[in-house]
XYZ file of N, CA, C and O in Angstrom:
500
model
N 55.441 126.469 38.363
C 54.812 127.502 39.164
C 55.464 128.415 40.405
O 56.481 127.948 40.780
N 55.085 129.054 40.698
C 55.444 129.899 42.057
C 55.472 128.928 43.283
O 54.733 128.804 43.619
N 56.616 129.145 43.798
C 56.766 128.750 45.099
C 56.655 129.323 46.222
O 56.027 128.877 47.585
N 57.268 130.836 46.212
C 57.047 131.484 47.424
C 57.571 132.970 46.951
O 57.995 133.212 45.700
N 56.845 133.905 47.665
C 57.160 135.466 47.399
C 57.875 135.976 48.604
O 57.791 135.873 49.782
N 59.056 136.828 48.671
C 59.795 137.137 49.466
C 59.657 138.663 49.476
O 60.102 139.086 48.477
N 59.556 139.128 50.848
C 59.276 140.481 50.784
C 60.303 141.248 51.525
O 60.655 140.770 52.349
N 61.274 142.512 51.187
C 61.928 142.914 52.357
C 61.016 143.736 53.585
O 60.093 144.257 53.393
N 62.076 143.767 54.863
C 61.748 144.333 55.827
C 62.587 145.180 56.626
O 63.715 144.488 56.577
N 62.603 146.238 57.279
C 63.176 147.054 57.943
C 63.037 146.482 59.531
O 64.233 146.987 60.299
N 62.101 146.125 59.819
C 61.537 145.713 61.192
C 61.150 144.383 60.958
O 59.786 144.435 61.175
N 62.008 143.612 61.028
C 61.560 142.140 61.347
C 60.249 141.505 61.945
O 59.009 141.035 61.555
N 60.600 141.936 63.003
C 59.788 141.614 64.199
C 58.180 142.321 64.104
O 57.437 141.632 64.449
N 58.208 143.775 63.687
C 57.100 144.300 63.725
C 56.134 143.333 62.468
O 55.078 143.422 62.602
N 56.767 143.556 60.970
C 56.398 143.036 60.340
C 55.824 141.760 60.432
O 54.746 141.124 59.833
N 56.731 140.716 61.225
C 56.136 139.448 61.361
C 54.853 139.338 62.148
O 53.921 138.681 61.840
N 54.698 140.182 63.259
C 53.408 140.534 64.231
C 52.240 140.643 62.992
O 51.197 139.960 62.978
N 52.562 141.664 62.058
C 51.539 141.773 60.729
C 51.124 140.537 60.252
O 49.922 140.220 60.183
N 52.219 139.751 59.586
C 52.051 138.823 58.868
C 51.597 137.511 59.508
O 50.642 136.617 59.270
N 51.657 137.502 60.904
C 51.144 136.213 61.521
C 49.434 136.304 61.652
O 48.928 135.574 61.515
N 48.944 137.571 61.716
C 47.873 137.430 61.867
C 46.751 137.563 60.166
O 45.943 137.061 60.415
N 47.617 138.191 59.386
C 47.024 138.197 57.822
C 47.364 136.459 57.544
O 46.357 136.379 57.037
N 48.315 135.699 57.861
C 48.446 134.619 57.267
C 47.486 133.538 58.471
O 46.862 132.552 57.524
N 47.391 133.666 59.328
C 46.204 133.126 60.053
C 44.890 133.028 59.628
O 44.412 132.102 59.643
N 44.592 134.141 58.897
C 43.061 134.202 58.088
C 43.117 133.293 57.131
O 42.222 132.867 56.917
N 44.316 132.730 56.596
C 44.362 131.698 55.625
C 44.538 130.291 56.190
O 44.943 129.354 55.433
N 44.916 130.152 57.018
C 45.200 128.927 57.931
C 46.481 128.444 58.052
O 46.821 127.414 58.154
N 47.176 129.354 57.831
C 48.881 129.000 57.912
C 49.377 130.023 58.767
O 49.252 130.984 59.390
N 50.765 129.264 59.403
C 51.420 129.776 60.186
C 53.064 130.037 59.785
O 53.462 129.610 58.584
N 53.784 130.160 60.632
C 55.231 130.339 60.323
C 55.641 129.022 59.935
O 55.539 127.945 60.693
N 56.426 128.774 58.776
C 57.075 127.469 58.702
C 58.508 127.521 58.689
O 59.122 126.218 58.643
N 59.316 128.643 58.644
C 60.837 128.727 58.630
C 61.050 129.591 59.138
O 60.077 130.949 59.047
N 61.931 129.985 60.220
C 62.641 131.337 60.652
C 63.776 130.929 61.000
O 64.105 130.328 61.564
N 64.702 132.484 60.741
C 65.705 132.456 61.533
C 65.667 134.295 61.522
O 64.908 134.879 61.842
N 67.007 134.605 62.284
C 67.327 135.852 62.551
C 66.747 136.875 61.699
O 66.790 138.095 61.860
N 67.048 136.677 60.238
C 66.983 137.517 59.140
C 65.650 136.925 58.344
O 65.361 137.932 57.098
N 65.114 136.086 58.407
C 63.977 135.677 57.399
C 63.120 134.690 58.550
O 63.296 134.099 59.164
N 61.961 135.214 57.956
C 60.484 134.337 58.369
C 59.808 133.903 57.391
O 59.586 135.081 56.262
N 59.057 132.658 56.882
C 58.231 132.339 55.751
C 56.972 132.085 56.414
O 56.671 130.991 57.516
N 56.025 132.043 56.048
C 54.426 131.577 56.120
C 54.010 130.784 55.068
O 54.430 131.069 53.919
N 53.504 129.550 55.568
C 52.832 128.786 54.395
C 52.532 127.313 55.061
O 52.701 127.048 56.023
N 52.357 126.605 54.346
C 51.913 125.091 54.410
C 53.130 124.466 53.763
O 53.021 124.266 52.151
N 54.056 123.418 54.126
C 55.038 122.648 53.032
C 53.998 121.857 52.400
O 52.623 121.040 52.660
N 54.415 121.514 50.915
C 53.687 121.048 50.059
C 52.316 121.726 49.620
O 51.476 121.281 48.699
N 51.991 123.125 50.101
C 50.732 123.611 49.949
C 51.015 124.673 48.948
O 52.052 124.530 48.114
N 50.184 125.316 48.622
C 50.133 126.670 47.675
C 51.457 127.666 48.129
O 52.323 127.186 48.839
N 51.820 128.600 47.207
C 52.817 129.531 47.403
C 52.827 129.873 48.750
O 51.586 130.523 49.213
N 53.838 130.162 49.265
C 53.982 130.681 50.619
C 54.583 131.975 50.362
O 54.659 133.035 49.392
N 54.390 133.140 51.856
C 55.142 134.446 51.947
C 56.419 134.307 52.621
O 56.420 133.923 53.585
N 57.596 135.239 52.304
C 58.457 135.427 53.324
C 58.885 136.588 53.539
O 58.407 137.656 52.564
N 59.476 136.914 54.438
C 59.831 138.797 54.817
C 61.363 138.296 55.073
O 61.811 137.386 55.737
N 62.208 139.048 54.586
C 63.801 139.040 55.125
C 64.015 140.461 55.093
O 63.938 141.595 54.683
N 65.191 140.222 56.071
C 66.210 141.975 55.860
C 67.204 141.392 54.773
O 67.545 140.814 54.704
N 67.446 142.606 53.988
C 68.178 142.546 52.916
C 69.441 141.889 53.089
O 70.140 142.087 53.943
N 69.866 140.664 52.166
C 71.129 140.052 52.327
C 72.458 140.716 52.535
O 73.406 140.873 52.927
N 72.203 142.223 51.428
C 73.394 143.131 51.553
C 73.577 143.906 52.421
O 74.525 145.024 52.795
N 72.764 143.974 53.653
C 72.615 144.537 54.605
C 72.224 146.435 54.305
O 72.150 146.948 55.208
N 71.946 146.605 53.133
C 71.071 148.124 52.797
C 69.725 148.026 53.410
O 69.153 146.651 53.614
N 69.289 148.841 53.097
C 67.697 149.232 53.699
C 66.756 148.386 52.579
O 67.092 148.380 51.423
N 66.018 147.917 53.105
C 64.706 147.193 52.346
C 64.301 148.495 51.619
O 63.613 149.530 52.147
N 63.868 148.210 50.650
C 62.844 149.102 49.893
C 61.868 148.544 48.884
O 61.715 147.084 48.505
N 60.730 149.429 48.594
C 59.758 148.577 47.984
C 60.005 148.695 46.344
O 60.347 149.781 45.678
N 59.599 147.808 45.920
C 59.429 147.733 43.941
C 58.490 148.360 43.604
O 57.375 148.032 43.971
N 58.989 149.473 42.615
C 57.586 149.936 41.879
C 57.141 148.685 40.878
O 57.823 148.254 39.984
N 55.976 148.366 40.907
C 55.093 147.753 40.135
C 55.112 146.496 40.597
O 54.650 145.318 40.124
N 55.916 146.107 41.684
C 55.669 144.691 42.350
C 54.862 144.356 43.516
O 54.313 145.513 44.187
N 53.599 143.508 43.525
C 52.917 143.107 44.071
C 52.921 141.607 44.455
O 53.007 141.038 44.053
N 52.449 141.199 45.690
C 52.242 140.032 46.092
C 50.502 139.934 46.387
O 49.951 140.768 46.929
N 50.348 138.608 45.803
C 48.527 138.650 46.212
C 48.061 137.391 46.956
O 48.373 136.244 46.424
N 47.566 137.255 48.043
C 46.708 136.345 48.880
C 45.460 135.897 47.899
O 44.450 136.572 47.871
N 44.970 134.332 47.896
C 43.966 134.065 47.199
C 42.948 133.609 48.703
O 43.390 132.938 48.993
N 41.677 134.279 48.096
C 40.887 134.054 49.408
C 39.830 133.204 48.956
O 39.614 132.579 47.539
N 39.217 132.380 49.645
C 38.206 131.425 49.363
C 36.920 132.059 48.941
O 36.001 131.366 48.718
N 36.645 133.385 49.557
C 35.197 133.922 49.158
C 35.732 135.411 49.307
O 36.483 136.057 49.480
N 34.334 136.394 48.768
C 34.203 137.561 48.699
C 34.600 138.044 49.987
O 34.995 139.125 50.742
N 33.766 137.459 51.096
C 33.655 137.504 52.527
C 35.283 137.644 52.982
O 35.337 138.470 53.905
N 36.068 136.553 52.768
C 37.375 136.194 53.372
C 38.070 137.602 52.641
O 38.869 138.104 53.424
N 38.172 138.009 51.469
C 38.418 139.557 51.306
C 37.874 140.173 51.998
O 38.995 141.278 52.427
N 36.958 140.519 51.891
C 36.657 141.837 52.814
C 37.318 142.058 54.470
O 37.868 142.762 55.017
N 37.346 140.611 55.122
C 37.626 140.508 56.219
C 39.045 140.370 56.301
O 39.615 141.325 57.088
N 39.977 140.130 55.365
C 41.589 140.099 55.306
C 41.902 141.679 55.258
O 42.976 142.339 55.763
N 40.994 142.133 54.211
C 41.439 143.610 53.645
C 41.339 144.549 54.993
O 42.044 145.266 55.557
N 40.011 144.396 55.516
C 39.719 145.313 56.696
C 40.721 145.030 57.928
O 41.341 145.932 58.814
N 41.159 143.676 58.042
C 42.528 143.068 58.917
C 43.394 144.007 59.065
O 43.963 144.831 59.781
N 43.743 143.923 57.749
C 45.147 144.409 57.176
C 45.133 146.144 57.918
O 45.960 146.507 58.254
N 44.297 146.879 57.407
C 43.923 148.348 57.466
C 43.790 148.479 59.059
O 44.530 149.409 59.658
N 43.258 147.558 59.709
C 43.201 147.898 61.125
C 44.681 147.645 61.988
O 44.881 147.799 63.129
N 45.653 146.815 61.328
C 46.644 146.561 61.712
C 47.874 147.774 61.264
O 48.861 147.229 61.757
N 47.245 148.445 60.522
C 48.126 149.899 60.175
C 48.447 149.803 58.609
O 49.364 150.626 58.043
N 48.454 148.927 58.080
C 48.354 148.881 56.667
C 47.831 150.321 55.963
O 46.779 150.744 56.333
N 48.296 150.469 54.538
C 48.029 151.762 54.023
C 46.923 151.027 53.083
O 47.375 150.291 51.980
N 45.593 151.833 52.646
C 44.731 151.549 51.619
C 45.275 151.522 50.151
O 45.820 152.850 50.041
N 45.215 150.971 49.401
C 45.848 151.262 47.793
C 44.506 150.622 47.195
O 44.538 150.700 45.948
N 43.386 150.654 47.564
C 41.997 150.463 46.699
C 41.288 149.435 47.450
O 41.422 148.193 47.968
N 39.870 150.012 48.109
C 39.120 149.345 48.515
C 38.603 147.877 48.101
O 38.767 147.786 46.676
N 38.432 147.186 48.943
C 37.876 145.388 48.237
C 36.357 145.872 48.019
O 35.791 146.523 48.253
N 36.459 145.273 46.581
C 35.294 145.292 45.821
C 35.523 144.592 44.231
O 36.620 144.066 44.107
N 34.584 144.497 43.495
C 34.467 143.771 42.156
C 35.337 144.465 41.232
O 35.467 146.228 41.567
N 36.039 144.337 40.713
C 37.001 144.302 39.403
C 36.836 143.593 38.272
O 37.603 142.512 38.121
N 35.585 143.918 37.387
C 35.476 143.070 36.412
C 34.183 142.182 36.927
O 33.864 142.297 38.263
N 33.786 141.230 35.980
C 32.713 140.118 36.457
C 33.030 139.093 37.403
O 32.188 138.812 38.367
N 34.403 139.039 37.107
C 34.745 137.643 38.323
C 35.842 137.724 39.057
O 36.261 136.933 39.605
N 36.324 139.119 39.089
C 37.514 139.097 40.163
C 37.046 140.079 40.999
O 36.732 141.344 40.930
N 37.290 139.755 42.289
C 37.033 140.662 43.400
C 38.413 140.912 44.505
O 39.130 139.861 44.848
N 38.496 142.156 45.005
C 39.971 142.368 45.252
C 39.907 143.624 46.216
O 39.413 144.465 45.900
N 40.868 143.528 47.307
C 41.266 144.699 47.901
C 42.669 144.869 47.762
O 43.532 143.900 47.957
N 43.279 145.926 48.166
C 44.662 146.496 48.095
C 45.034 147.138 48.877
O 44.445 148.113 49.576
N 46.393 146.896 49.327
C 47.023 147.584 50.420
C 48.268 147.484 50.630
O 48.842 146.766 49.804
N 49.040 148.566 51.471
C 50.400 148.353 51.776
C 50.870 147.886 53.056
O 49.959 148.142 53.908
N 51.889 146.720 52.959
C 52.024 146.313 54.554
C 52.736 147.356 55.286
O 53.050 148.689 55.105
N 53.278 147.105 56.530
C 53.961 148.122 57.470
C 55.234 148.428 56.689
O 55.850 149.999 57.241
N 55.855 147.665 55.727
C 57.383 148.445 55.021
C 56.838 149.012 53.578
O 57.838 149.573 53.158
N 55.379 149.162 53.744
C 55.218 149.626 52.201
C 55.014 148.588 51.168
O 55.165 149.202 49.827
N 55.514 147.331 51.252
C 55.068 146.346 49.904
C 53.562 146.468 49.780
O 53.035 146.369 50.625
N 53.298 146.260 48.211
C 51.849 146.488 48.131
C 51.409 145.111 48.085
O 52.125 144.217 47.395
N 50.215 144.806 48.477
C 49.831 143.624 48.566
C 48.046 143.735 47.934
O 47.795 144.818 48.040
N 47.752 142.269 47.890
C 46.401 142.372 47.416
C 45.947 140.986 47.899
O 46.308 139.911 48.043
N 44.542 141.059 48.167
C 43.685 139.728 48.354
C 42.709 139.719 47.536
O 42.121 140.643 47.267
N 42.278 138.540 46.979
C 41.561 138.498 45.768
C 40.832 137.199 45.950
O 41.107 136.019 46.559
N 39.754 136.883 45.187
C 38.813 135.965 44.849
C 38.332 136.000 43.682
O 37.623 137.080 43.150
N 38.740 134.694 42.963
C 37.905 134.896 41.418
C 36.733 133.884 41.575
O 36.800 132.754 42.302
N 35.592 134.383 40.767
C 34.370 133.648 41.071
C 33.839 133.370 39.548
O 32.671 133.506 39.317
N 34.458 132.216 38.784
C 34.116 132.028 37.618
C 32.819 130.987 37.821
O 33.207 129.756 38.458
N 31.845 131.557 37.484
C 30.677 130.526 37.185
C 29.589 130.596 38.556
O 29.019 129.705 38.975
N 30.175 131.199 39.586
C 29.572 131.289 40.799
C 28.038 131.888 40.999
O 28.262 133.139 40.109
């Protein structure tokens, strides 16, 4: 299974402040950090997310068709994280709401343009 996702950033400290607040909503903080890389998650927990300045020294760019998703505990948490992201300067990519019978999600782009989603699956709820 997936261990973590790494996204590129051209302003690591600015991006880190954004992810500090988003990840806090999931009860996780920074677990690894260097001058060029920061990761959030819980050792032994689910998949984490990291930010990095590209190793090759070139500008970070957004992958077309690439997206990382945060799993929420409830539809209410989806709404909260989606609203928080927008309040922190994220760009709307699709408002929080139902996508079919059991999938509820909101889509946004972080401060570097990386596409993210926060979702909740509610089979049988």
